[in-house]
Tab-separated table of C-alpha atoms in Angstrom:
chain	number	residue	atom	x	y	z
I	1	MET	CA	-53.525	-62.364	-77.292
I	2	SER	CA	-57.453	-61.831	-77.172
I	3	LYS	CA	-58.743	-58.926	-75.555
I	4	LYS	CA	-60.718	-61.296	-73.276
I	5	THR	CA	-57.327	-63.094	-72.560
I	6	LEU	CA	-55.403	-59.492	-71.729
I	7	VAL	CA	-58.468	-58.214	-69.322
I	8	LEU	CA	-58.140	-61.404	-67.428
I	9	ALA	CA	-54.441	-61.526	-67.147
I	10	LEU	CA	-55.076	-57.850	-66.078
I	11	LEU	CA	-57.430	-58.742	-63.323
I	12	LEU	CA	-55.478	-61.485	-62.053
I	13	GLY	CA	-52.461	-59.513	-61.817
I	14	VAL	CA	-54.598	-56.786	-59.912
I	15	SER	CA	-56.080	-59.728	-57.292
I	16	PHE	CA	-52.171	-61.122	-56.695
I	17	GLN	CA	-50.982	-57.714	-55.695
I	18	ALA	CA	-54.070	-57.203	-53.690
I	19	GLY	CA	-53.717	-60.528	-51.930
I	20	ILE	CA	-49.949	-59.627	-51.176
I	21	PHE	CA	-51.052	-56.216	-49.565
I	22	ALA	CA	-53.844	-57.869	-47.572
I	23	GLN	CA	-51.736	-60.413	-45.931
I	24	VAL	CA	-51.640	-60.415	-42.090
I	25	ILE	CA	-48.749	-58.652	-40.585
I	26	LEU	CA	-46.969	-61.284	-38.340
I	27	GLU	CA	-43.956	-59.464	-36.654
I	28	LYS	CA	-45.771	-57.886	-33.599
I	29	PRO	CA	-45.650	-57.814	-29.998
I	30	GLY	CA	-46.738	-61.204	-28.310
I	31	ASP	CA	-45.975	-61.927	-24.797
I	32	PRO	CA	-45.047	-59.444	-22.223
I	33	PRO	CA	-41.397	-58.963	-21.486
I	34	GLY	CA	-39.917	-61.794	-19.582
I	35	LYS	CA	-37.853	-61.610	-16.317
I	36	PRO	CA	-34.437	-61.099	-17.624
I	37	ALA	CA	-31.871	-63.981	-16.819
I	38	PRO	CA	-29.156	-63.124	-14.534
I	39	ARG	CA	-26.462	-61.133	-15.883
I	40	SER	CA	-23.493	-62.691	-13.511
I	41	GLY	CA	-23.060	-65.960	-15.633
I	42	TRP	CA	-23.221	-69.642	-14.288
I	43	GLY	CA	-20.016	-69.104	-11.833
I	44	PRO	CA	-16.578	-70.273	-12.196
I	45	THR	CA	-16.989	-73.210	-14.475
I	46	ALA	CA	-18.529	-70.821	-17.280
I	47	ALA	CA	-15.731	-68.553	-17.877
I	48	GLY	CA	-14.539	-70.541	-21.055
I	49	TRP	CA	-18.110	-71.641	-22.430
I	50	SER	CA	-18.448	-68.551	-24.485
I	51	ILE	CA	-15.394	-69.380	-26.745
I	52	VAL	CA	-15.316	-72.263	-28.793
I	53	LYS	CA	-12.344	-73.320	-31.083
I	54	TYR	CA	-12.202	-75.574	-33.789
I	55	GLY	CA	-8.705	-75.931	-35.417
I	56	PRO	CA	-7.377	-72.663	-36.431
I	57	PHE	CA	-10.783	-71.155	-35.895
I	58	GLU	CA	-12.082	-69.625	-32.994
I	59	SER	CA	-16.009	-68.386	-32.552
I	60	VAL	CA	-16.535	-66.012	-29.699
I	61	GLN	CA	-20.211	-65.438	-28.046
I	62	VAL	CA	-21.151	-61.718	-28.117
I	63	ASN	CA	-24.116	-61.654	-25.946
I	64	VAL	CA	-22.360	-62.364	-22.706
I	65	ASP	CA	-22.233	-60.903	-19.296
I	66	LYS	CA	-19.714	-58.467	-17.935
I	67	PHE	CA	-17.143	-61.222	-17.400
I	68	GLY	CA	-17.380	-62.403	-20.722
I	69	ARG	CA	-19.550	-65.435	-19.962
I	70	ASN	CA	-22.548	-66.953	-21.304
I	71	ILE	CA	-26.007	-65.644	-19.719
I	72	ARG	CA	-27.972	-68.673	-19.018
I	73	GLY	CA	-31.704	-68.337	-20.094
I	74	ASP	CA	-31.628	-65.598	-22.573
I	75	ALA	CA	-31.672	-66.036	-26.042
I	76	ALA	CA	-30.764	-64.302	-29.623
I	77	ASN	CA	-31.263	-64.540	-33.304
I	78	GLU	CA	-31.375	-62.818	-36.521
I	79	PRO	CA	-27.877	-60.817	-36.072
I	80	SER	CA	-26.818	-58.284	-38.168
I	81	ILE	CA	-23.138	-57.032	-38.363
I	82	ALA	CA	-21.431	-53.866	-39.151
I	83	ILE	CA	-17.559	-52.979	-39.109
I	84	ASP	CA	-16.066	-49.615	-38.818
I	85	PRO	CA	-14.522	-48.551	-42.349
I	86	THR	CA	-12.100	-46.383	-40.828
I	87	ASP	CA	-10.844	-48.764	-38.063
I	88	PRO	CA	-11.834	-52.612	-38.547
I	89	LYS	CA	-11.206	-53.390	-35.167
I	90	LYS	CA	-14.327	-51.675	-34.302
I	91	ILE	CA	-17.474	-53.902	-34.642
I	92	VAL	CA	-20.913	-54.180	-33.480
I	93	ILE	CA	-23.534	-56.604	-33.742
I	94	GLY	CA	-27.516	-56.520	-33.303
I	95	TRP	CA	-29.584	-58.981	-32.849
I	96	ARG	CA	-33.348	-59.964	-31.565
I	97	GLN	CA	-32.972	-60.189	-27.598
I	98	PHE	CA	-35.082	-62.374	-25.764
I	99	ASN	CA	-34.350	-61.981	-21.860
I	100	THR	CA	-35.852	-65.650	-21.330
I	101	ILE	CA	-36.684	-68.550	-23.469
I	102	ASN	CA	-39.833	-68.319	-21.884
I	103	SER	CA	-41.412	-65.532	-23.992
I	104	ASN	CA	-41.386	-64.375	-27.146
I	105	PHE	CA	-40.876	-60.652	-26.626
I	106	ARG	CA	-37.841	-59.458	-28.314
I	107	GLN	CA	-35.801	-56.359	-28.058
I	108	ASN	CA	-32.977	-54.321	-30.000
I	109	GLY	CA	-29.935	-56.143	-28.682
I	110	TYR	CA	-26.586	-55.249	-29.214
I	111	SER	CA	-23.029	-55.820	-28.447
I	112	TRP	CA	-19.601	-53.960	-29.556
I	113	SER	CA	-15.736	-54.782	-29.682
I	114	HIS	CA	-12.894	-52.787	-30.102
I	115	ASP	CA	-10.342	-55.239	-30.588
I	116	GLY	CA	-11.320	-56.829	-33.674
I	117	GLY	CA	-13.672	-59.354	-32.111
I	118	LYS	CA	-11.703	-60.790	-29.269
I	119	THR	CA	-13.651	-59.491	-26.707
I	120	TRP	CA	-17.461	-58.139	-26.468
I	121	THR	CA	-19.363	-55.702	-24.403
I	122	PHE	CA	-23.206	-56.279	-24.070
I	123	PRO	CA	-24.845	-53.374	-22.421
I	124	GLY	CA	-28.348	-54.814	-22.790
I	125	PRO	CA	-30.983	-53.658	-25.305
I	126	ILE	CA	-30.890	-50.161	-26.922
I	127	GLN	CA	-34.636	-49.689	-25.573
I	128	LYS	CA	-35.150	-51.952	-22.317
I	129	ASN	CA	-38.513	-53.493	-22.291
I	130	VAL	CA	-39.567	-52.323	-25.927
I	131	PHE	CA	-40.568	-54.417	-28.457
I	132	ASN	CA	-37.833	-54.056	-31.431
I	133	SER	CA	-37.461	-56.650	-34.014
I	134	ASP	CA	-35.635	-57.271	-37.232
I	135	PRO	CA	-32.384	-55.373	-36.742
I	136	VAL	CA	-30.362	-54.210	-39.283
I	137	LEU	CA	-26.822	-52.568	-38.976
I	138	ASP	CA	-24.342	-50.432	-41.167
I	139	THR	CA	-21.906	-47.821	-41.040
I	140	ASP	CA	-21.011	-44.632	-42.834
I	141	VAL	CA	-17.719	-43.767	-44.511
I	142	LYS	CA	-16.907	-41.814	-41.226
I	143	GLY	CA	-17.080	-44.879	-38.821
I	144	ASN	CA	-20.385	-43.930	-37.559
I	145	PHE	CA	-22.928	-46.921	-36.935
I	146	TYR	CA	-26.706	-47.198	-37.669
I	147	TYR	CA	-29.155	-49.592	-36.243
I	148	LEU	CA	-32.389	-50.288	-37.759
I	149	SER	CA	-35.433	-51.676	-35.786
I	150	TYR	CA	-38.987	-52.888	-36.629
I	151	PRO	CA	-41.430	-51.858	-33.783
I	152	GLY	CA	-44.199	-53.173	-35.728
I	153	GLY	CA	-47.148	-51.657	-37.951
I	154	ARG	CA	-45.899	-49.159	-40.781
I	155	THR	CA	-42.910	-47.588	-38.642
I	156	LEU	CA	-39.491	-48.284	-38.306
I	157	LYS	CA	-36.897	-46.808	-35.580
I	158	LEU	CA	-33.345	-45.608	-36.542
I	159	PHE	CA	-30.778	-45.301	-33.710
I	160	ARG	CA	-27.364	-43.795	-34.493
I	161	SER	CA	-23.874	-44.168	-32.716
I	162	PHE	CA	-21.106	-41.737	-32.699
I	163	ASN	CA	-18.786	-43.499	-30.567
I	164	GLY	CA	-17.908	-46.948	-31.923
I	165	GLY	CA	-21.077	-48.452	-30.736
I	166	VAL	CA	-20.751	-48.020	-27.112
I	167	SER	CA	-23.934	-46.324	-26.997
I	168	PHE	CA	-26.979	-45.225	-29.188
I	169	THR	CA	-28.942	-42.094	-29.749
I	170	GLY	CA	-32.789	-41.988	-31.183
I	171	PRO	CA	-34.655	-43.137	-32.138
I	172	THR	CA	-35.500	-41.698	-35.546
I	173	TYR	CA	-39.049	-42.425	-36.674
I	174	LEU	CA	-39.666	-43.297	-40.214
I	175	THR	CA	-42.283	-44.918	-42.216
I	176	GLY	CA	-41.385	-48.774	-43.047
I	177	GLY	CA	-42.691	-52.216	-42.657
I	178	ASP	CA	-41.705	-55.758	-42.025
I	179	LYS	CA	-38.454	-57.252	-43.215
I	180	ALA	CA	-36.999	-54.216	-43.619
I	181	TRP	CA	-33.285	-53.448	-44.839
I	182	MET	CA	-30.881	-50.797	-44.845
I	183	LEU	CA	-27.805	-49.573	-46.736
I	184	VAL	CA	-25.613	-46.554	-45.989
I	185	ASP	CA	-24.242	-45.191	-49.302
I	186	LYS	CA	-20.497	-45.170	-49.285
I	187	SER	CA	-19.843	-44.598	-53.076
I	188	SER	CA	-18.187	-41.198	-54.438
I	189	SER	CA	-21.376	-40.270	-56.151
I	190	ILE	CA	-23.766	-37.342	-55.178
I	191	GLY	CA	-25.602	-39.891	-53.056
I	192	ARG	CA	-22.579	-40.385	-50.489
I	193	GLY	CA	-23.799	-40.442	-46.927
I	194	ASN	CA	-27.755	-41.278	-47.770
I	195	ILE	CA	-29.420	-43.644	-46.009
I	196	TYR	CA	-31.547	-45.964	-48.001
I	197	VAL	CA	-34.258	-48.451	-46.291
I	198	ILE	CA	-36.530	-50.926	-48.044
I	199	TRP	CA	-39.362	-53.489	-46.693
I	200	GLN	CA	-41.495	-55.927	-47.941
I	201	VAL	CA	-44.869	-55.145	-49.973
I	202	LEU	CA	-46.958	-56.447	-47.333
I	203	HIS	CA	-47.691	-53.010	-46.119
I	204	GLY	CA	-48.573	-51.371	-49.579
I	205	PRO	CA	-46.781	-50.763	-52.780
I	206	ARG	CA	-44.772	-47.748	-51.337
I	207	THR	CA	-41.423	-49.420	-49.870
I	208	PHE	CA	-38.521	-47.296	-50.109
I	209	VAL	CA	-37.546	-44.212	-48.399
I	210	ARG	CA	-34.083	-42.333	-47.902
I	211	SER	CA	-32.355	-40.075	-45.666
I	212	THR	CA	-30.108	-37.295	-47.145
I	213	ASN	CA	-29.100	-35.697	-43.760
I	214	GLY	CA	-27.686	-38.662	-42.105
I	215	GLY	CA	-30.483	-40.379	-40.549
I	216	VAL	CA	-31.965	-37.018	-38.769
I	217	SER	CA	-35.458	-37.492	-41.097
I	218	PHE	CA	-36.432	-39.544	-43.920
I	219	SER	CA	-38.423	-38.891	-47.139
I	220	SER	CA	-41.889	-40.118	-47.893
I	221	PRO	CA	-41.783	-43.634	-49.055
I	222	VAL	CA	-42.108	-44.281	-52.958
I	223	GLN	CA	-42.753	-47.250	-54.888
I	224	VAL	CA	-40.131	-49.639	-56.485
I	225	PRO	CA	-41.002	-50.969	-59.770
I	226	TYR	CA	-41.998	-54.779	-59.761
I	227	TYR	CA	-42.787	-55.047	-56.117
I	228	PRO	CA	-39.611	-56.728	-54.711
I	229	THR	CA	-39.875	-58.263	-51.576
I	230	PHE	CA	-37.760	-60.039	-48.811
I	231	GLY	CA	-34.594	-58.882	-50.423
I	232	THR	CA	-31.374	-56.853	-49.374
I	233	LEU	CA	-29.855	-53.620	-50.824
I	234	ALA	CA	-26.796	-53.492	-52.649
I	235	GLN	CA	-24.740	-50.474	-54.362
I	236	ASP	CA	-22.016	-50.298	-56.855
I	237	LYS	CA	-19.018	-47.949	-56.646
I	238	ALA	CA	-20.934	-45.304	-58.907
I	239	GLY	CA	-23.608	-45.227	-56.130
């Protein structure tokens, strides 16, 4: 390879990376919060609409009212699920909550189950009428639940639950970005209990942070080689 070719390749590489970092961040508040859909359900005929059976399989809706019925007019997407490793009957699901299909304003909705998913309780968003998107959930080895939210810009929020997902405390603010992912270290290594968070490179080359104190605080972001993006985190048994 000639020097001219090498220089051109380097310039193209720099230009490509700069182009990635300069892209417009699309995940941001749009419409104002919409009027919440009624939480009382549709009426007597709606009682069974939140459960769908197909052969031996049963699908149970989780964003339901206090009677376990569908809430007409609201919407949800991008779910994330976590199961308590010490008690698999305890499950928490988080999602982008839209109080009405007439507004794209999203909040950090969640629902919890303590009977293995047979019934669910949807208390409403963790932060009512506050923009939060891209939920990611995980648990630690003790069965505590962690809920990561993206409020926009270069910030993330971490909420913690110590009662099986019934309620969440926080948030802890940390540096972050769009399309983040989180993993809680469950290995037997020195990192056991650490929380790792990564996000896409639209916000710059430093896209990885960790917490060594259970999410009370996080490190400054560091760069990950080769600029990975749109991925998740995984871990082997050795940590």
